Amino acid sequence: MEKSVLLNNGVMMPQPGFGTFMTKDGEEAVQAVKWAVETGYRHIDTAAVYDNEKGVGEGIRQCGVPREELFVTSKVWNTERGYDSTMRAFEKTLTDLGLEYLDLYLIHWPANEKQFGKKASKMNQETWRAMEELYEEGRIKAIGLSNFMPHHIERLMEKATVKPAVDQIEFHPGLLQKECVDYCNEHDITVEAWSPLGRGGLIFDEMLMGLAEKYGSTVAQLIIRWVMQHDIVPLVKSTKQSRIEENYQVFNFEISSEDVQRIDGLDFIRMGPDPDDATF
């Protein structure tokens, strides 16, 4: 299993990614990023709405690894949709992170018809137009989406000139999102998995615990490896050094196809909203 994947524009994206959702700004974020980089992570994922970009940026500066060896992702939040607002949001993100460029910038959630009616597609297209411009200027190495389903992507592409490199979606045992994953695979869009551990809700599943024992792994390691064997890039979050280190140890075993299918069949709930029902 490779420690990086090739995006459709030729950029290499390291895996697994280190997530920072619900990591507090300040010392907690700084220390978590430093531990992650020390462990081996080279892909750091944050977002404007996480309210921790300053701490994440400080952790990047203190980690001791040159900036060009790291892959940093952030996302434009829902309140900043549209061309002008996205441009302003990007500048604030760069300032808060203290960086000169981003490796990946995502639209965090699609504007949907439930909230915006027929205006939704145009809002997404205008947000994307700003991101395309920043990409063409070289201020972002790759641009992509988060929580976009195939019909959102199709409408975006009616006006787009740059194909999304990434779609970051909720993906974990019990939520395979097959239609979206298949669509992305067919269109050479790399899928990233947020909440691969079901926000911790899968850790005590008896079947997963049994398989983890079989492979000499933790349940978290088993799930992270399972995600990667689906050719999906997992984003794993922790603020505890021991777990940060454990969650990276996923390159020394392989799950059999039979056991992958057993994990595929697990029943579990969606943790976030359906993108077509979100109203925030």
mmCIF file of C-alpha atoms in Angstrom:
data_model
loop_
_atom_site.group_PDB
_atom_site.id
_atom_site.type_symbol
_atom_site.label_atom_id
_atom_site.label_comp_id
_atom_site.label_asym_id
_atom_site.label_seq_id
_atom_site.Cartn_x
_atom_site.Cartn_y
_atom_site.Cartn_z
ATOM 1 C CA MET A 1 0.000 0.000 0.000
ATOM 2 C CA GLU A 2 1.489 3.308 -1.126
ATOM 3 C CA LYS A 3 1.843 6.232 1.257
ATOM 4 C CA SER A 4 0.543 8.656 -1.366
ATOM 5 C CA VAL A 5 -1.980 8.745 -4.199
ATOM 6 C CA LEU A 6 -1.796 10.526 -7.548
ATOM 7 C CA LEU A 7 -4.510 13.125 -8.142
ATOM 8 C CA ASN A 8 -5.924 13.738 -11.613
ATOM 9 C CA ASN A 9 -3.769 16.854 -12.091
ATOM 10 C CA GLY A 10 -0.486 15.091 -11.291
ATOM 11 C CA VAL A 11 -0.225 16.220 -7.645
ATOM 12 C CA MET A 12 0.728 13.565 -5.084
ATOM 13 C CA MET A 13 -1.447 13.424 -1.959
ATOM 14 C CA PRO A 14 -0.076 11.571 1.096
ATOM 15 C CA GLN A 15 -2.210 9.071 2.979
ATOM 16 C CA PRO A 16 -3.593 8.632 5.526
ATOM 17 C CA GLY A 17 -4.459 12.245 6.190
ATOM 18 C CA PHE A 18 -4.430 13.763 9.656
ATOM 19 C CA GLY A 19 -7.770 15.381 10.478
ATOM 20 C CA THR A 20 -8.266 18.255 12.913
ATOM 21 C CA PHE A 21 -12.071 18.429 13.247
ATOM 22 C CA MET A 22 -12.992 19.467 16.822
ATOM 23 C CA THR A 23 -9.331 20.020 17.707
ATOM 24 C CA LYS A 24 -9.108 23.156 19.816
ATOM 25 C CA ASP A 25 -7.173 26.109 18.482
ATOM 26 C CA GLY A 26 -3.987 26.998 20.310
ATOM 27 C CA GLU A 27 -1.734 24.526 22.073
ATOM 28 C CA GLU A 28 -3.932 21.475 21.435
ATOM 29 C CA ALA A 29 -3.839 22.025 17.665
ATOM 30 C CA VAL A 30 -0.146 22.931 17.671
ATOM 31 C CA GLN A 31 0.829 19.813 19.610
ATOM 32 C CA ALA A 32 -1.440 17.464 17.649
ATOM 33 C CA VAL A 33 0.047 18.601 14.333
ATOM 34 C CA LYS A 34 3.604 18.295 15.665
ATOM 35 C CA TRP A 35 2.950 14.765 16.941
ATOM 36 C CA ALA A 36 1.315 13.818 13.642
ATOM 37 C CA VAL A 37 4.245 15.008 11.547
ATOM 38 C CA GLU A 38 6.720 13.378 13.926
ATOM 39 C CA THR A 39 4.806 10.106 13.503
ATOM 40 C CA GLY A 40 4.981 10.262 9.714
ATOM 41 C CA TYR A 41 1.832 12.032 8.553
ATOM 42 C CA ARG A 42 2.485 14.509 5.760
ATOM 43 C CA HIS A 43 -1.137 15.408 4.995
ATOM 44 C CA ILE A 44 -2.870 17.834 7.378
ATOM 45 C CA ASP A 45 -6.585 18.575 6.919
ATOM 46 C CA THR A 46 -8.349 21.565 8.466
ATOM 47 C CA ALA A 47 -11.191 23.963 7.596
ATOM 48 C CA ALA A 48 -12.186 27.531 8.286
ATOM 49 C CA VAL A 49 -15.201 26.417 10.315
ATOM 50 C CA TYR A 50 -13.007 24.281 12.603
ATOM 51 C CA ASP A 51 -11.725 27.583 14.015
ATOM 52 C CA ASN A 52 -8.237 26.158 14.503
ATOM 53 C CA GLU A 53 -6.307 27.263 11.409
ATOM 54 C CA LYS A 54 -3.990 29.494 13.458
ATOM 55 C CA GLY A 55 -3.003 26.616 15.728
ATOM 56 C CA VAL A 56 -2.650 24.210 12.816
ATOM 57 C CA GLY A 57 -0.440 26.707 11.011
ATOM 58 C CA GLU A 58 1.734 27.169 14.078
ATOM 59 C CA GLY A 59 2.089 23.407 14.390
ATOM 60 C CA ILE A 60 3.223 23.264 10.771
ATOM 61 C CA ARG A 61 5.857 25.947 11.441
ATOM 62 C CA GLN A 62 7.121 24.161 14.550
ATOM 63 C CA CYS A 63 7.089 20.597 13.204
ATOM 64 C CA GLY A 64 10.604 20.690 11.767
ATOM 65 C CA VAL A 65 9.627 19.414 8.309
ATOM 66 C CA PRO A 66 9.959 21.763 5.319
ATOM 67 C CA ARG A 67 6.650 23.200 4.107
ATOM 68 C CA GLU A 68 7.089 21.727 0.642
ATOM 69 C CA GLU A 69 7.122 18.215 2.133
ATOM 70 C CA LEU A 70 3.677 18.723 3.683
ATOM 71 C CA PHE A 71 0.244 18.590 2.073
ATOM 72 C CA VAL A 72 -2.165 21.065 3.675
ATOM 73 C CA THR A 73 -5.911 21.130 3.014
ATOM 74 C CA SER A 74 -8.535 23.650 4.061
ATOM 75 C CA LYS A 75 -12.144 24.321 3.072
ATOM 76 C CA VAL A 76 -14.374 27.291 2.327
ATOM 77 C CA TRP A 77 -17.368 27.377 4.655
ATOM 78 C CA ASN A 78 -21.023 27.614 3.662
ATOM 79 C CA THR A 79 -21.455 31.252 4.686
ATOM 80 C CA GLU A 80 -18.751 32.263 2.194
ATOM 81 C CA ARG A 81 -20.228 30.729 -0.962
ATOM 82 C CA GLY A 82 -19.953 32.758 -4.167
ATOM 83 C CA TYR A 83 -17.048 34.247 -6.096
ATOM 84 C CA ASP A 84 -16.203 37.330 -4.005
ATOM 85 C CA SER A 85 -16.836 35.680 -0.649
ATOM 86 C CA THR A 86 -14.698 32.677 -1.553
ATOM 87 C CA MET A 87 -11.842 34.952 -2.574
ATOM 88 C CA ARG A 88 -12.013 36.708 0.797
ATOM 89 C CA ALA A 89 -12.342 33.430 2.688
ATOM 90 C CA PHE A 90 -9.261 32.028 0.970
ATOM 91 C CA GLU A 91 -7.174 35.068 1.911
ATOM 92 C CA LYS A 92 -8.275 34.752 5.545
ATOM 93 C CA THR A 93 -7.459 31.035 5.581
ATOM 94 C CA LEU A 94 -3.963 31.667 4.211
ATOM 95 C CA THR A 95 -3.413 34.457 6.739
ATOM 96 C CA ASP A 96 -4.652 32.353 9.658
ATOM 97 C CA LEU A 97 -2.525 29.397 8.606
ATOM 98 C CA GLY A 98 0.439 31.661 7.900
ATOM 99 C CA LEU A 99 1.067 29.946 4.564
ATOM 100 C CA GLU A 100 1.801 31.194 1.065
ATOM 101 C CA TYR A 101 -0.241 28.494 -0.683
ATOM 102 C CA LEU A 102 -2.546 25.538 -0.060
ATOM 103 C CA ASP A 103 -2.076 22.073 -1.465
ATOM 104 C CA LEU A 104 -5.827 21.448 -1.585
ATOM 105 C CA TYR A 105 -8.845 23.721 -1.126
ATOM 106 C CA LEU A 106 -12.368 22.284 -0.948
ATOM 107 C CA ILE A 107 -15.942 23.544 -1.039
ATOM 108 C CA HIS A 108 -17.022 22.246 2.372
ATOM 109 C CA TRP A 109 -20.688 21.526 1.543
ATOM 110 C CA PRO A 110 -22.731 21.983 -1.627
ATOM 111 C CA ALA A 111 -25.444 24.607 -1.719
ATOM 112 C CA ASN A 112 -28.567 22.464 -2.106
ATOM 113 C CA GLU A 113 -32.043 22.981 -3.531
ATOM 114 C CA LYS A 114 -33.756 22.437 -0.183
ATOM 115 C CA GLN A 115 -32.135 25.594 1.169
ATOM 116 C CA PHE A 116 -31.561 27.674 -1.971
ATOM 117 C CA GLY A 117 -33.922 26.345 -4.635
ATOM 118 C CA LYS A 118 -32.851 26.966 -8.225
ATOM 119 C CA LYS A 119 -30.046 29.273 -7.052
ATOM 120 C CA ALA A 120 -28.086 26.375 -5.545
ATOM 121 C CA SER A 121 -26.233 25.272 -8.674
ATOM 122 C CA LYS A 122 -25.184 28.817 -9.579
ATOM 123 C CA MET A 123 -23.868 29.379 -6.026
ATOM 124 C CA ASN A 124 -21.694 26.278 -6.298
ATOM 125 C CA GLN A 125 -20.519 27.288 -9.757
ATOM 126 C CA GLU A 126 -19.532 30.772 -8.609
ATOM 127 C CA THR A 127 -17.646 29.374 -5.631
ATOM 128 C CA TRP A 128 -15.857 26.992 -7.973
ATOM 129 C CA ARG A 129 -15.034 29.812 -10.406
ATOM 130 C CA ALA A 130 -13.110 31.594 -7.632
ATOM 131 C CA MET A 131 -11.270 28.392 -6.755
ATOM 132 C CA GLU A 132 -10.376 27.777 -10.396
ATOM 133 C CA GLU A 133 -8.877 31.258 -10.590
ATOM 134 C CA LEU A 134 -6.789 30.698 -7.456
ATOM 135 C CA TYR A 135 -5.701 27.330 -8.856
ATOM 136 C CA GLU A 136 -4.656 28.838 -12.181
ATOM 137 C CA GLU A 137 -2.638 31.460 -10.274
ATOM 138 C CA GLY A 138 -0.750 28.660 -8.502
ATOM 139 C CA ARG A 139 -1.963 29.639 -5.044
ATOM 140 C CA ILE A 140 -3.658 26.253 -4.663
ATOM 141 C CA LYS A 141 -2.046 23.066 -5.968
ATOM 142 C CA ALA A 142 -5.362 21.207 -6.326
ATOM 143 C CA ILE A 143 -9.046 22.059 -5.865
ATOM 144 C CA GLY A 144 -11.879 19.793 -4.886
ATOM 145 C CA LEU A 145 -15.162 19.220 -3.144
ATOM 146 C CA SER A 146 -16.536 17.902 0.116
ATOM 147 C CA ASN A 147 -19.911 16.243 0.607
ATOM 148 C CA PHE A 148 -20.833 16.626 -3.069
ATOM 149 C CA MET A 149 -22.992 13.868 -4.513
ATOM 150 C CA PRO A 150 -22.940 12.970 -8.234
ATOM 151 C CA HIS A 151 -25.835 15.272 -9.155
ATOM 152 C CA HIS A 152 -24.090 18.215 -7.441
ATOM 153 C CA ILE A 153 -20.890 17.473 -9.367
ATOM 154 C CA GLU A 154 -22.722 17.131 -12.688
ATOM 155 C CA ARG A 155 -24.274 20.577 -12.302
ATOM 156 C CA LEU A 156 -20.977 22.083 -11.210
ATOM 157 C CA MET A 157 -19.259 20.708 -14.293
ATOM 158 C CA GLU A 158 -21.749 22.436 -16.599
ATOM 159 C CA LYS A 159 -19.717 25.626 -16.053
ATOM 160 C CA ALA A 160 -16.395 24.318 -14.734
ATOM 161 C CA THR A 161 -13.133 24.374 -16.658
ATOM 162 C CA VAL A 162 -11.144 22.420 -14.035
ATOM 163 C CA LYS A 163 -12.264 18.959 -12.943
ATOM 164 C CA PRO A 164 -12.355 18.467 -9.153
ATOM 165 C CA ALA A 165 -9.340 16.486 -7.958
ATOM 166 C CA VAL A 166 -10.993 15.266 -4.744
ATOM 167 C CA ASP A 167 -14.393 14.646 -3.168
ATOM 168 C CA GLN A 168 -14.256 14.280 0.610
ATOM 169 C CA ILE A 169 -17.320 12.417 1.889
ATOM 170 C CA GLU A 170 -18.501 10.585 4.961
ATOM 171 C CA PHE A 171 -17.326 7.004 4.473
ATOM 172 C CA HIS A 172 -17.007 4.226 7.027
ATOM 173 C CA PRO A 173 -18.264 0.702 7.688
ATOM 174 C CA GLY A 174 -22.028 0.943 7.412
ATOM 175 C CA LEU A 175 -21.933 3.899 5.013
ATOM 176 C CA LEU A 176 -20.215 2.947 1.760
ATOM 177 C CA GLN A 177 -21.853 5.622 -0.442
ATOM 178 C CA LYS A 178 -21.396 3.290 -3.421
ATOM 179 C CA GLU A 179 -23.099 5.527 -5.986
ATOM 180 C CA CYS A 180 -20.888 8.478 -5.135
ATOM 181 C CA VAL A 181 -17.681 6.421 -4.874
ATOM 182 C CA ASP A 182 -18.382 4.688 -8.205
ATOM 183 C CA TYR A 183 -19.090 8.040 -9.874
ATOM 184 C CA CYS A 184 -15.843 9.534 -8.576
ATOM 185 C CA ASN A 185 -13.851 6.495 -9.653
ATOM 186 C CA GLU A 186 -15.362 6.670 -13.149
ATOM 187 C CA HIS A 187 -14.436 10.355 -13.418
ATOM 188 C CA ASP A 188 -10.934 10.103 -11.903
ATOM 189 C CA ILE A 189 -11.857 12.041 -8.750
ATOM 190 C CA THR A 190 -10.039 10.810 -5.640
ATOM 191 C CA VAL A 191 -12.340 10.055 -2.703
ATOM 192 C CA GLU A 192 -11.374 11.015 0.830
ATOM 193 C CA ALA A 193 -13.157 9.591 3.861
ATOM 194 C CA TRP A 194 -14.132 11.842 6.732
ATOM 195 C CA SER A 195 -15.207 10.166 9.972
ATOM 196 C CA PRO A 196 -13.826 6.755 8.906
ATOM 197 C CA LEU A 197 -14.172 5.530 12.494
ATOM 198 C CA GLY A 198 -17.782 6.692 12.744
ATOM 199 C CA ARG A 199 -16.670 9.352 15.238
ATOM 200 C CA GLY A 200 -15.501 6.523 17.470
ATOM 201 C CA GLY A 201 -18.813 4.687 17.377
ATOM 202 C CA LEU A 202 -17.364 1.663 15.580
ATOM 203 C CA ILE A 203 -14.495 0.997 17.946
ATOM 204 C CA PHE A 204 -16.464 -1.409 20.154
ATOM 205 C CA ASP A 205 -18.226 -3.362 17.430
ATOM 206 C CA GLU A 206 -17.797 -7.057 18.279
ATOM 207 C CA MET A 207 -17.183 -8.235 14.719
ATOM 208 C CA LEU A 208 -14.552 -5.555 14.153
ATOM 209 C CA MET A 209 -12.935 -6.352 17.488
ATOM 210 C CA GLY A 210 -12.666 -10.002 16.451
ATOM 211 C CA LEU A 211 -11.107 -9.119 13.108
ATOM 212 C CA ALA A 212 -8.691 -6.709 14.750
ATOM 213 C CA GLU A 213 -7.503 -9.508 17.012
ATOM 214 C CA LYS A 214 -7.068 -11.737 13.964
ATOM 215 C CA TYR A 215 -4.824 -9.188 12.258
ATOM 216 C CA GLY A 216 -2.971 -8.119 15.385
ATOM 217 C CA SER A 217 -4.266 -4.577 15.045
ATOM 218 C CA THR A 218 -6.499 -2.135 16.846
ATOM 219 C CA VAL A 219 -10.040 -1.672 15.532
ATOM 220 C CA ALA A 220 -9.046 1.815 14.373
ATOM 221 C CA GLN A 221 -6.082 0.436 12.428
ATOM 222 C CA LEU A 222 -8.326 -2.219 10.877
ATOM 223 C CA ILE A 223 -10.865 0.370 9.683
ATOM 224 C CA ILE A 224 -8.226 2.755 8.369
ATOM 225 C CA ARG A 225 -6.632 -0.087 6.426
ATOM 226 C CA TRP A 226 -10.075 -1.172 5.138
ATOM 227 C CA VAL A 227 -10.708 2.357 3.846
ATOM 228 C CA MET A 228 -7.351 2.396 2.055
ATOM 229 C CA GLN A 229 -8.022 -1.007 0.479
ATOM 230 C CA HIS A 230 -11.104 0.590 -1.070
ATOM 231 C CA ASP A 231 -8.687 3.071 -2.733
ATOM 232 C CA ILE A 232 -10.060 5.849 -0.547
ATOM 233 C CA VAL A 233 -7.873 8.214 1.484
ATOM 234 C CA PRO A 234 -8.823 8.176 5.191
ATOM 235 C CA LEU A 235 -8.671 11.288 7.360
ATOM 236 C CA VAL A 236 -7.976 10.249 10.925
ATOM 237 C CA LYS A 237 -8.226 12.538 13.930
ATOM 238 C CA SER A 238 -6.875 12.301 17.471
ATOM 239 C CA THR A 239 -5.265 14.660 19.942
ATOM 240 C CA LYS A 240 -3.603 11.864 21.943
ATOM 241 C CA GLN A 241 -0.032 11.066 20.955
ATOM 242 C CA SER A 242 -0.371 7.306 21.422
ATOM 243 C CA ARG A 243 -3.444 7.115 19.196
ATOM 244 C CA ILE A 244 -1.930 9.420 16.582
ATOM 245 C CA GLU A 245 0.992 7.003 16.385
ATOM 246 C CA GLU A 246 -1.185 3.856 16.404
ATOM 247 C CA ASN A 247 -3.466 5.140 13.655
ATOM 248 C CA TYR A 248 -0.526 5.539 11.286
ATOM 249 C CA GLN A 249 0.608 1.912 11.666
ATOM 250 C CA VAL A 250 -1.501 0.551 8.818
ATOM 251 C CA PHE A 251 1.102 -0.382 6.226
ATOM 252 C CA ASN A 252 2.258 -3.675 7.719
ATOM 253 C CA PHE A 253 -0.809 -5.867 7.179
ATOM 254 C CA GLU A 254 -3.467 -6.544 4.549
ATOM 255 C CA ILE A 255 -7.092 -7.501 5.068
ATOM 256 C CA SER A 256 -8.285 -10.480 3.029
ATOM 257 C CA SER A 257 -10.972 -9.904 0.408
ATOM 258 C CA GLU A 258 -13.355 -12.075 2.435
ATOM 259 C CA ASP A 259 -12.874 -9.943 5.532
ATOM 260 C CA VAL A 260 -13.180 -6.722 3.508
ATOM 261 C CA GLN A 261 -16.595 -7.997 2.399
ATOM 262 C CA ARG A 262 -17.554 -8.779 5.997
ATOM 263 C CA ILE A 263 -16.700 -5.215 7.008
ATOM 264 C CA ASP A 264 -18.575 -3.921 3.941
ATOM 265 C CA GLY A 265 -21.713 -5.621 5.234
ATOM 266 C CA LEU A 266 -21.679 -3.953 8.636
ATOM 267 C CA ASP A 267 -24.798 -1.986 9.590
ATOM 268 C CA PHE A 268 -24.096 1.464 11.032
ATOM 269 C CA ILE A 269 -25.641 4.921 10.988
ATOM 270 C CA ARG A 270 -24.753 8.061 9.043
ATOM 271 C CA MET A 271 -22.995 10.514 11.369
ATOM 272 C CA GLY A 272 -23.559 13.722 9.407
ATOM 273 C CA PRO A 273 -26.538 15.026 7.447
ATOM 274 C CA ASP A 274 -27.461 14.030 3.925
ATOM 275 C CA PRO A 275 -25.960 16.803 1.759
ATOM 276 C CA ASP A 276 -29.369 17.385 0.142
ATOM 277 C CA ASP A 277 -30.992 17.924 3.554
ATOM 278 C CA ALA A 278 -28.348 20.163 5.173
ATOM 279 C CA THR A 279 -29.643 23.630 6.061
ATOM 280 C CA PHE A 280 -26.589 25.182 7.721
#
